[in-house]
Amino acid sequence: MPASQVAIHKKAVKSSFESKESQWSSRIINLFFCALSILFIIPLLLVISISFTDEKTLLQSGYHLIPEKFSLEAYSLIFKSPGVLLNAYGITILVTVIGTVVGLFLTSLTAYTISRKDYRYRRIMTLYVFFTTLFSGGLVPFYIMITQYLHLKDTIWALIVPYLLNPFYILVMKGFMDKTPMEVIESGKIDGASEWRIFFIIVLPLTLPALVTIGLFISFQYWNDWWLGLLFIDNQHLIPLQLMLYRVMSTIEYLSNNISSVNVSVDMTQFPSLSARMAMAVLAAGPMMIVFPMLQRFFVSGLTVGSVKG
Amino acid sequence: MKKQWFKVFAGVISLALILTACGGGAKEEKKAAEGSQNEELPPVELVWNFPLSAIPQDLATVQEAVNKITKEKINATVKLQAYTFADYNQKMNTVVASGENYDIAWVANWNWDYLQNQSKGAFLELDDLIQKQAPDLMKSMPDFVWDAAKIQGKIYAIPNYQTVTKKEGFVIQKRFADKYKLDVNSIKKFEDIEPFLKQIKEGESADVVPFLNDKTGRFSVMYQSQGLEALNNVVGVELQNPDKPMNLFETPQYKHYLDVMRDWYTKGYINENAATLKNKNDIISTGNAAVQFHSVLKPGGEMEAKAANGGNDVIYVPLTDAYASTGTVITTMQAISKNSKNPERAMMFINLLNTDKDLYNTICYGVEGKHYTKVSDNVIKVNKDAGYVPNANWVFGNTFNAYLVEGMDPAVMDQTKKENETATKSALMGFKFDNTPVLAEIANIATVIDQYQPALDTGTVDPNTMLKEFQDKLKQAGIDKVTAEMAKQIEAWKQTK
């Protein structure tokens, strides 16, 4: 055979071999991730199942993936006085929406500024942002800052402001925006567009996957937060959903660990039953479980585009 | 490059200036508030922090009712700042560290530690204030209660007077005791219950737990019946010899306890999940916990226990007499903040909480007609759906001033009072261990305990193999240093007594 034909032949053999090999490896990888996702999903299904199980059967025969005795009592108990829950829901939704929109706007503004190659102080500003991921003032100065200087205690802003700018998200966003060609921006300038116009009309649409990804992160952060509420909120009408849930869970645990040898009497029957606690968890996690798959399309492309493009 | 730095600095400095300007304004406000304090009882607002199981929905109405009373009596309004027991420690630590303003705070030895925060200087010394503003308060409680609250001879917090004793023993489901004709008089030591456990194991369904245990173990609630008194969770003294602190895990009593637990566990008397069980109340509330060991068998407690046991009657089988120590007294107190601008008024308010029945019952049960209804003069019926059921009279003040809740035995209060007064008093009454010199050791020990104690104390593992390892690890963690420090502090404490 001529040398070139041999080479082609060899290549064909190799590639068919390769594809067999990759089939195997992809099968193994698939199996691995199947197992992994089952590990993630089962506890979630358990929580849902517990929330629909009759309390007595639950305590006597333990957890099952399929409720042994189906009961809606836990949910009816929660919805009997839905005022508190709905109020908490409202607060969480409000905080998440405002926080995500404003947070995303500020994050992209900051990231855009420090990604512009014609900005003279971009290195020092990037360092400044990066620095805060390594060092922070600590809890007490943070508390003093929010309560005594910004006077945000017991306002809805205490739940929003601290998470508006996350340095890590800024850096991820900057990494993405670095890929936006300077020429595009310059061409906009030549056509007479203002800086704001370039930002909104050219840069933001180009960074849509990153915006959705970071937006999702930010909204998760707001949705799942109970920490800020714990620190800064005393007004019962401003309690977010997760804090409500967290308080019930942590108080039960704290008391059952600490109260047994202390001569004070705490009525442990006043706490919601196990199924009611799980029902609350389902209600708290529910909306995010619906939002996430809807945005997943962007989420995946956001992650890959950021690393491959350019 | 220099120029760049300069610009950044200029930015930072101008930001700082703006912020300090804001802060300055706040300080001036505070000064103005202080300035108006000189007249005869000007109106003030007090802030009172306390923990509850859950924050009541209708706290606002109660606060209004409380303020009506306090406005009239001491011309003050009180802001009721309720937290949950789990949040309280973290929250108060932040408040104190940031210098935030509050007047009164609930404090104890099991949550937001009294001694630790006193040594940080969080509290005001109260002896003079009590003399001046609340002379009756002293007489409302026995002397040993005040002794227990003292730190280096000074009072920094006012105990909420309630049951201040401990009495260890069994809590047994009455239906099983009746069925197997348990002779309660035959039980003198904790291991005497074994034949009864055997009967239950053999005669009842698998759902019934003969002896309920959880990951904290039961040894820590049976010190007294073992002839010990614990001074913290690892070091204690023998009741016979209260001068010599020792490692509780090296005592023959601990070894004996472990052997019995191991025996019971292998025989199936103890719930199998004990070593990982965090919340044993889920089992208790089914009424299937046949026998439990408790350290606080107080007068009238059977009724509360009945509710906790899913409505099943229980009987108490005490193994010890009532015993009072520092640890049993300082479980619930009110302290006044060092930064309080109105300490006199705060003291007056605490005085009212402990002496004024009207005020006390308002804070305990809410507003009459809304949160509760009166059945007779001193007996009430709580309206559970009205949004104010703190169900924790002991958080607020002298519990002997509370109305009785319908169904409660009216004799209980007198019994409790009598038990308080006649209880055996610890020889170390008033001594409190300051753990600051051995913080690192305490933290190391806690890790070791977390690792070994749940399995050992529930009988899940064999003490013959594990106990030695546990004790060695404790030694490595520095338990001897803690014991030595304890001995030193006891000596020093005796000098000041």
mmCIF file of N, CA and C in Angstrom, chain B residues 13-87:
data_model
loop_
_atom_site.group_PDB
_atom_site.id
_atom_site.type_symbol
_atom_site.label_atom_id
_atom_site.label_comp_id
_atom_site.label_asym_id
_atom_site.label_seq_id
_atom_site.Cartn_x
_atom_site.Cartn_y
_atom_site.Cartn_z
ATOM 1 N N ILE B 13 -10.996 57.295 51.291
ATOM 2 C CA ILE B 13 -11.101 58.244 52.397
ATOM 3 C C ILE B 13 -12.405 59.010 52.342
ATOM 4 N N SER B 14 -12.795 59.419 51.136
ATOM 5 C CA SER B 14 -14.048 60.176 51.063
ATOM 6 C C SER B 14 -15.222 59.296 51.477
ATOM 7 N N LEU B 15 -15.166 58.012 51.132
ATOM 8 C CA LEU B 15 -16.216 57.074 51.539
ATOM 9 C C LEU B 15 -16.270 56.980 53.064
ATOM 10 N N ALA B 16 -15.058 56.857 53.643
ATOM 11 C CA ALA B 16 -14.974 56.751 55.095
ATOM 12 C C ALA B 16 -15.556 57.993 55.757
ATOM 13 N N LEU B 17 -15.254 59.155 55.152
ATOM 14 C CA LEU B 17 -15.754 60.416 55.714
ATOM 15 C C LEU B 17 -17.272 60.438 55.728
ATOM 16 N N ILE B 18 -17.851 59.993 54.613
ATOM 17 C CA ILE B 18 -19.307 59.980 54.525
ATOM 18 C C ILE B 18 -19.893 59.101 55.622
ATOM 19 N N LEU B 19 -19.261 57.951 55.807
ATOM 20 C CA LEU B 19 -19.784 57.004 56.789
ATOM 21 C C LEU B 19 -19.672 57.539 58.206
ATOM 22 N N THR B 20 -18.503 58.137 58.518
ATOM 23 C CA THR B 20 -18.344 58.651 59.885
ATOM 24 C C THR B 20 -19.307 59.798 60.128
ATOM 25 N N ALA B 21 -19.604 60.532 59.083
ATOM 26 C CA ALA B 21 -20.563 61.620 59.229
ATOM 27 C C ALA B 21 -21.908 61.070 59.681
ATOM 28 N N CYS B 22 -22.319 59.974 59.033
ATOM 29 C CA CYS B 22 -23.580 59.334 59.419
ATOM 30 C C CYS B 22 -23.522 58.908 60.876
ATOM 31 N N GLY B 23 -22.405 58.247 61.250
ATOM 32 C CA GLY B 23 -22.251 57.742 62.605
ATOM 33 C C GLY B 23 -22.320 58.853 63.619
ATOM 34 N N GLY B 24 -21.684 59.969 63.298
ATOM 35 C CA GLY B 24 -21.686 61.110 64.202
ATOM 36 C C GLY B 24 -23.087 61.552 64.550
ATOM 37 N N GLY B 25 -23.931 61.579 63.562
ATOM 38 C CA GLY B 25 -25.313 61.988 63.777
ATOM 39 C C GLY B 25 -25.990 61.118 64.809
ATOM 40 N N ALA B 26 -25.750 59.809 64.692
ATOM 41 C CA ALA B 26 -26.395 58.881 65.612
ATOM 42 C C ALA B 26 -25.948 59.120 67.042
ATOM 43 N N LYS B 27 -24.661 59.416 67.178
ATOM 44 C CA LYS B 27 -24.136 59.631 68.522
ATOM 45 C C LYS B 27 -24.774 60.840 69.187
ATOM 46 N N GLU B 28 -24.965 61.899 68.401
ATOM 47 C CA GLU B 28 -25.577 63.090 68.969
ATOM 48 C C GLU B 28 -26.979 62.805 69.481
ATOM 49 N N GLU B 29 -27.697 62.002 68.694
ATOM 50 C CA GLU B 29 -29.044 61.622 69.138
ATOM 51 C C GLU B 29 -28.991 60.974 70.519
ATOM 52 N N LYS B 30 -28.007 60.077 70.658
ATOM 53 C CA LYS B 30 -27.896 59.359 71.925
ATOM 54 C C LYS B 30 -27.644 60.325 73.065
ATOM 55 N N LYS B 31 -26.765 61.299 72.830
ATOM 56 C CA LYS B 31 -26.450 62.261 73.874
ATOM 57 C C LYS B 31 -27.691 63.021 74.297
ATOM 58 N N ALA B 32 -28.488 63.396 73.303
ATOM 59 C CA ALA B 32 -29.709 64.142 73.590
ATOM 60 C C ALA B 32 -30.620 63.311 74.496
ATOM 61 N N ALA B 33 -30.688 62.015 74.216
ATOM 62 C CA ALA B 33 -31.543 61.153 75.011
ATOM 63 C C ALA B 33 -31.048 61.072 76.449
ATOM 64 N N GLU B 34 -29.720 61.059 76.600
ATOM 65 C CA GLU B 34 -29.164 60.983 77.945
ATOM 66 C C GLU B 34 -29.440 62.264 78.734
ATOM 67 N N GLY B 35 -29.374 63.357 78.022
ATOM 68 C CA GLY B 35 -29.522 64.653 78.672
ATOM 69 C C GLY B 35 -30.854 64.826 79.388
ATOM 70 N N SER B 36 -31.905 64.167 78.863
ATOM 71 C CA SER B 36 -33.234 64.418 79.412
ATOM 72 C C SER B 36 -33.551 63.517 80.597
ATOM 73 N N GLN B 37 -32.506 62.938 81.204
ATOM 74 C CA GLN B 37 -32.773 61.916 82.203
ATOM 75 C C GLN B 37 -32.897 62.473 83.612
ATOM 76 N N ASN B 38 -32.614 63.734 83.786
ATOM 77 C CA ASN B 38 -32.446 64.259 85.126
ATOM 78 C C ASN B 38 -33.736 64.497 85.907
ATOM 79 N N GLU B 39 -34.857 64.677 85.199
ATOM 80 C CA GLU B 39 -36.086 64.980 85.925
ATOM 81 C C GLU B 39 -36.622 63.770 86.676
ATOM 82 N N GLU B 40 -37.674 64.010 87.450
ATOM 83 C CA GLU B 40 -38.289 62.935 88.228
ATOM 84 C C GLU B 40 -39.009 61.950 87.317
ATOM 85 N N LEU B 41 -38.476 60.746 87.202
ATOM 86 C CA LEU B 41 -39.037 59.678 86.381
ATOM 87 C C LEU B 41 -39.579 60.127 85.028
ATOM 88 N N PRO B 42 -38.719 60.574 84.168
ATOM 89 C CA PRO B 42 -39.168 60.921 82.813
ATOM 90 C C PRO B 42 -39.523 59.629 82.068
ATOM 91 N N PRO B 43 -40.356 59.734 81.045
ATOM 92 C CA PRO B 43 -40.705 58.513 80.311
ATOM 93 C C PRO B 43 -39.466 57.929 79.621
ATOM 94 N N VAL B 44 -39.310 56.625 79.726
ATOM 95 C CA VAL B 44 -38.195 55.977 79.033
ATOM 96 C C VAL B 44 -38.689 54.726 78.339
ATOM 97 N N GLU B 45 -37.877 54.274 77.394
ATOM 98 C CA GLU B 45 -38.186 52.985 76.785
ATOM 99 C C GLU B 45 -37.102 51.985 77.134
ATOM 100 N N LEU B 46 -37.524 50.831 77.625
ATOM 101 C CA LEU B 46 -36.578 49.773 77.955
ATOM 102 C C LEU B 46 -36.651 48.689 76.880
ATOM 103 N N VAL B 47 -35.497 48.094 76.599
ATOM 104 C CA VAL B 47 -35.484 46.979 75.651
ATOM 105 C C VAL B 47 -35.146 45.710 76.418
ATOM 106 N N TRP B 48 -35.978 44.714 76.265
ATOM 107 C CA TRP B 48 -35.815 43.470 77.016
ATOM 108 C C TRP B 48 -35.679 42.297 76.059
ATOM 109 N N ASN B 49 -34.537 41.637 76.081
ATOM 110 C CA ASN B 49 -34.292 40.471 75.225
ATOM 111 C C ASN B 49 -34.533 39.183 75.993
ATOM 112 N N PHE B 50 -35.298 38.295 75.400
ATOM 113 C CA PHE B 50 -35.486 36.982 76.026
ATOM 114 C C PHE B 50 -35.787 35.943 74.953
ATOM 115 N N PRO B 51 -35.503 34.682 75.243
ATOM 116 C CA PRO B 51 -35.767 33.620 74.262
ATOM 117 C C PRO B 51 -37.044 32.846 74.582
ATOM 118 N N LEU B 52 -37.658 32.302 73.548
ATOM 119 C CA LEU B 52 -38.823 31.421 73.707
ATOM 120 C C LEU B 52 -38.696 30.270 72.709
ATOM 121 N N SER B 53 -39.606 29.327 72.811
ATOM 122 C CA SER B 53 -39.573 28.208 71.857
ATOM 123 C C SER B 53 -39.883 28.687 70.454
ATOM 124 N N ALA B 54 -40.843 29.589 70.357
ATOM 125 C CA ALA B 54 -41.167 30.181 69.065
ATOM 126 C C ALA B 54 -41.580 31.621 69.349
ATOM 127 N N ILE B 55 -41.347 32.500 68.396
ATOM 128 C CA ILE B 55 -41.702 33.896 68.632
ATOM 129 C C ILE B 55 -43.211 34.035 68.465
ATOM 130 N N PRO B 56 -43.916 34.498 69.516
ATOM 131 C CA PRO B 56 -45.378 34.549 69.432
ATOM 132 C C PRO B 56 -45.837 35.511 68.344
ATOM 133 N N GLN B 57 -46.885 35.096 67.637
ATOM 134 C CA GLN B 57 -47.403 35.935 66.551
ATOM 135 C C GLN B 57 -47.949 37.253 67.066
ATOM 136 N N ASP B 58 -48.624 37.171 68.221
ATOM 137 C CA ASP B 58 -49.335 38.356 68.686
ATOM 138 C C ASP B 58 -48.577 39.072 69.799
ATOM 139 N N LEU B 59 -47.280 39.143 69.665
ATOM 140 C CA LEU B 59 -46.465 39.780 70.688
ATOM 141 C C LEU B 59 -46.833 41.261 70.838
ATOM 142 N N ALA B 60 -47.237 41.881 69.747
ATOM 143 C CA ALA B 60 -47.511 43.325 69.760
ATOM 144 C C ALA B 60 -48.631 43.677 70.734
ATOM 145 N N THR B 61 -49.709 42.888 70.726
ATOM 146 C CA THR B 61 -50.824 43.156 71.628
ATOM 147 C C THR B 61 -50.389 43.045 73.080
ATOM 148 N N VAL B 62 -49.594 42.024 73.359
ATOM 149 C CA VAL B 62 -49.134 41.808 74.723
ATOM 150 C C VAL B 62 -48.215 42.943 75.145
ATOM 151 N N GLN B 63 -47.367 43.366 74.230
ATOM 152 C CA GLN B 63 -46.469 44.473 74.546
ATOM 153 C C GLN B 63 -47.270 45.718 74.933
ATOM 154 N N GLU B 64 -48.350 45.964 74.211
ATOM 155 C CA GLU B 64 -49.217 47.099 74.524
ATOM 156 C C GLU B 64 -49.783 46.969 75.935
ATOM 157 N N ALA B 65 -50.266 45.752 76.237
ATOM 158 C CA ALA B 65 -50.861 45.526 77.550
ATOM 159 C C ALA B 65 -49.818 45.687 78.653
ATOM 160 N N VAL B 66 -48.618 45.179 78.389
ATOM 161 C CA VAL B 66 -47.539 45.311 79.371
ATOM 162 C C VAL B 66 -47.200 46.777 79.581
ATOM 163 N N ASN B 67 -47.135 47.515 78.479
ATOM 164 C CA ASN B 67 -46.777 48.929 78.575
ATOM 165 C C ASN B 67 -47.803 49.748 79.335
ATOM 166 N N LYS B 68 -49.051 49.361 79.226
ATOM 167 C CA LYS B 68 -50.109 50.049 79.961
ATOM 168 C C LYS B 68 -49.813 49.983 81.463
ATOM 169 N N ILE B 69 -49.402 48.806 81.898
ATOM 170 C CA ILE B 69 -49.111 48.621 83.321
ATOM 171 C C ILE B 69 -47.836 49.356 83.717
ATOM 172 N N THR B 70 -46.787 49.195 82.908
ATOM 173 C CA THR B 70 -45.503 49.787 83.283
ATOM 174 C C THR B 70 -45.538 51.306 83.180
ATOM 175 N N LYS B 71 -46.304 51.803 82.222
ATOM 176 C CA LYS B 71 -46.421 53.255 82.059
ATOM 177 C C LYS B 71 -46.989 53.862 83.337
ATOM 178 N N GLU B 72 -47.995 53.199 83.867
ATOM 179 C CA GLU B 72 -48.660 53.708 85.058
ATOM 180 C C GLU B 72 -47.756 53.595 86.281
ATOM 181 N N LYS B 73 -47.048 52.473 86.391
ATOM 182 C CA LYS B 73 -46.306 52.220 87.639
ATOM 183 C C LYS B 73 -44.915 52.837 87.654
ATOM 184 N N ILE B 74 -44.198 52.750 86.532
ATOM 185 C CA ILE B 74 -42.825 53.279 86.555
ATOM 186 C C ILE B 74 -42.547 54.212 85.378
ATOM 187 N N ASN B 75 -43.609 54.666 84.721
ATOM 188 C CA ASN B 75 -43.489 55.584 83.591
ATOM 189 C C ASN B 75 -42.465 55.119 82.548
ATOM 190 N N ALA B 76 -42.512 53.837 82.265
ATOM 191 C CA ALA B 76 -41.602 53.316 81.235
ATOM 192 C C ALA B 76 -42.382 52.435 80.273
ATOM 193 N N THR B 77 -41.940 52.399 79.039
ATOM 194 C CA THR B 77 -42.489 51.410 78.116
ATOM 195 C C THR B 77 -41.403 50.376 77.872
ATOM 196 N N VAL B 78 -41.830 49.170 77.572
ATOM 197 C CA VAL B 78 -40.866 48.094 77.390
ATOM 198 C C VAL B 78 -41.013 47.511 76.007
ATOM 199 N N LYS B 79 -39.890 47.399 75.327
ATOM 200 C CA LYS B 79 -39.917 46.732 74.032
ATOM 201 C C LYS B 79 -39.577 45.256 74.266
ATOM 202 N N LEU B 80 -40.512 44.387 73.923
ATOM 203 C CA LEU B 80 -40.289 42.953 74.131
ATOM 204 C C LEU B 80 -39.591 42.390 72.907
ATOM 205 N N GLN B 81 -38.354 41.969 73.118
ATOM 206 C CA GLN B 81 -37.555 41.469 71.997
ATOM 207 C C GLN B 81 -37.387 39.965 72.161
ATOM 208 N N ALA B 82 -38.244 39.197 71.486
ATOM 209 C CA ALA B 82 -38.202 37.742 71.665
ATOM 210 C C ALA B 82 -37.391 37.076 70.561
ATOM 211 N N TYR B 83 -36.582 36.100 70.954
ATOM 212 C CA TYR B 83 -35.847 35.275 69.995
ATOM 213 C C TYR B 83 -36.152 33.820 70.289
ATOM 214 N N THR B 84 -35.722 32.929 69.416
ATOM 215 C CA THR B 84 -35.890 31.512 69.734
ATOM 216 C C THR B 84 -34.679 31.047 70.537
ATOM 217 N N PHE B 85 -34.863 29.946 71.282
ATOM 218 C CA PHE B 85 -33.774 29.432 72.108
ATOM 219 C C PHE B 85 -32.535 29.147 71.276
ATOM 220 N N ALA B 86 -32.742 28.694 70.055
ATOM 221 C CA ALA B 86 -31.601 28.330 69.218
ATOM 222 C C ALA B 86 -30.841 29.563 68.743
ATOM 223 N N ASP B 87 -31.556 30.655 68.461
ATOM 224 C CA ASP B 87 -30.913 31.858 67.929
ATOM 225 C C ASP B 87 -30.286 32.722 69.017
#
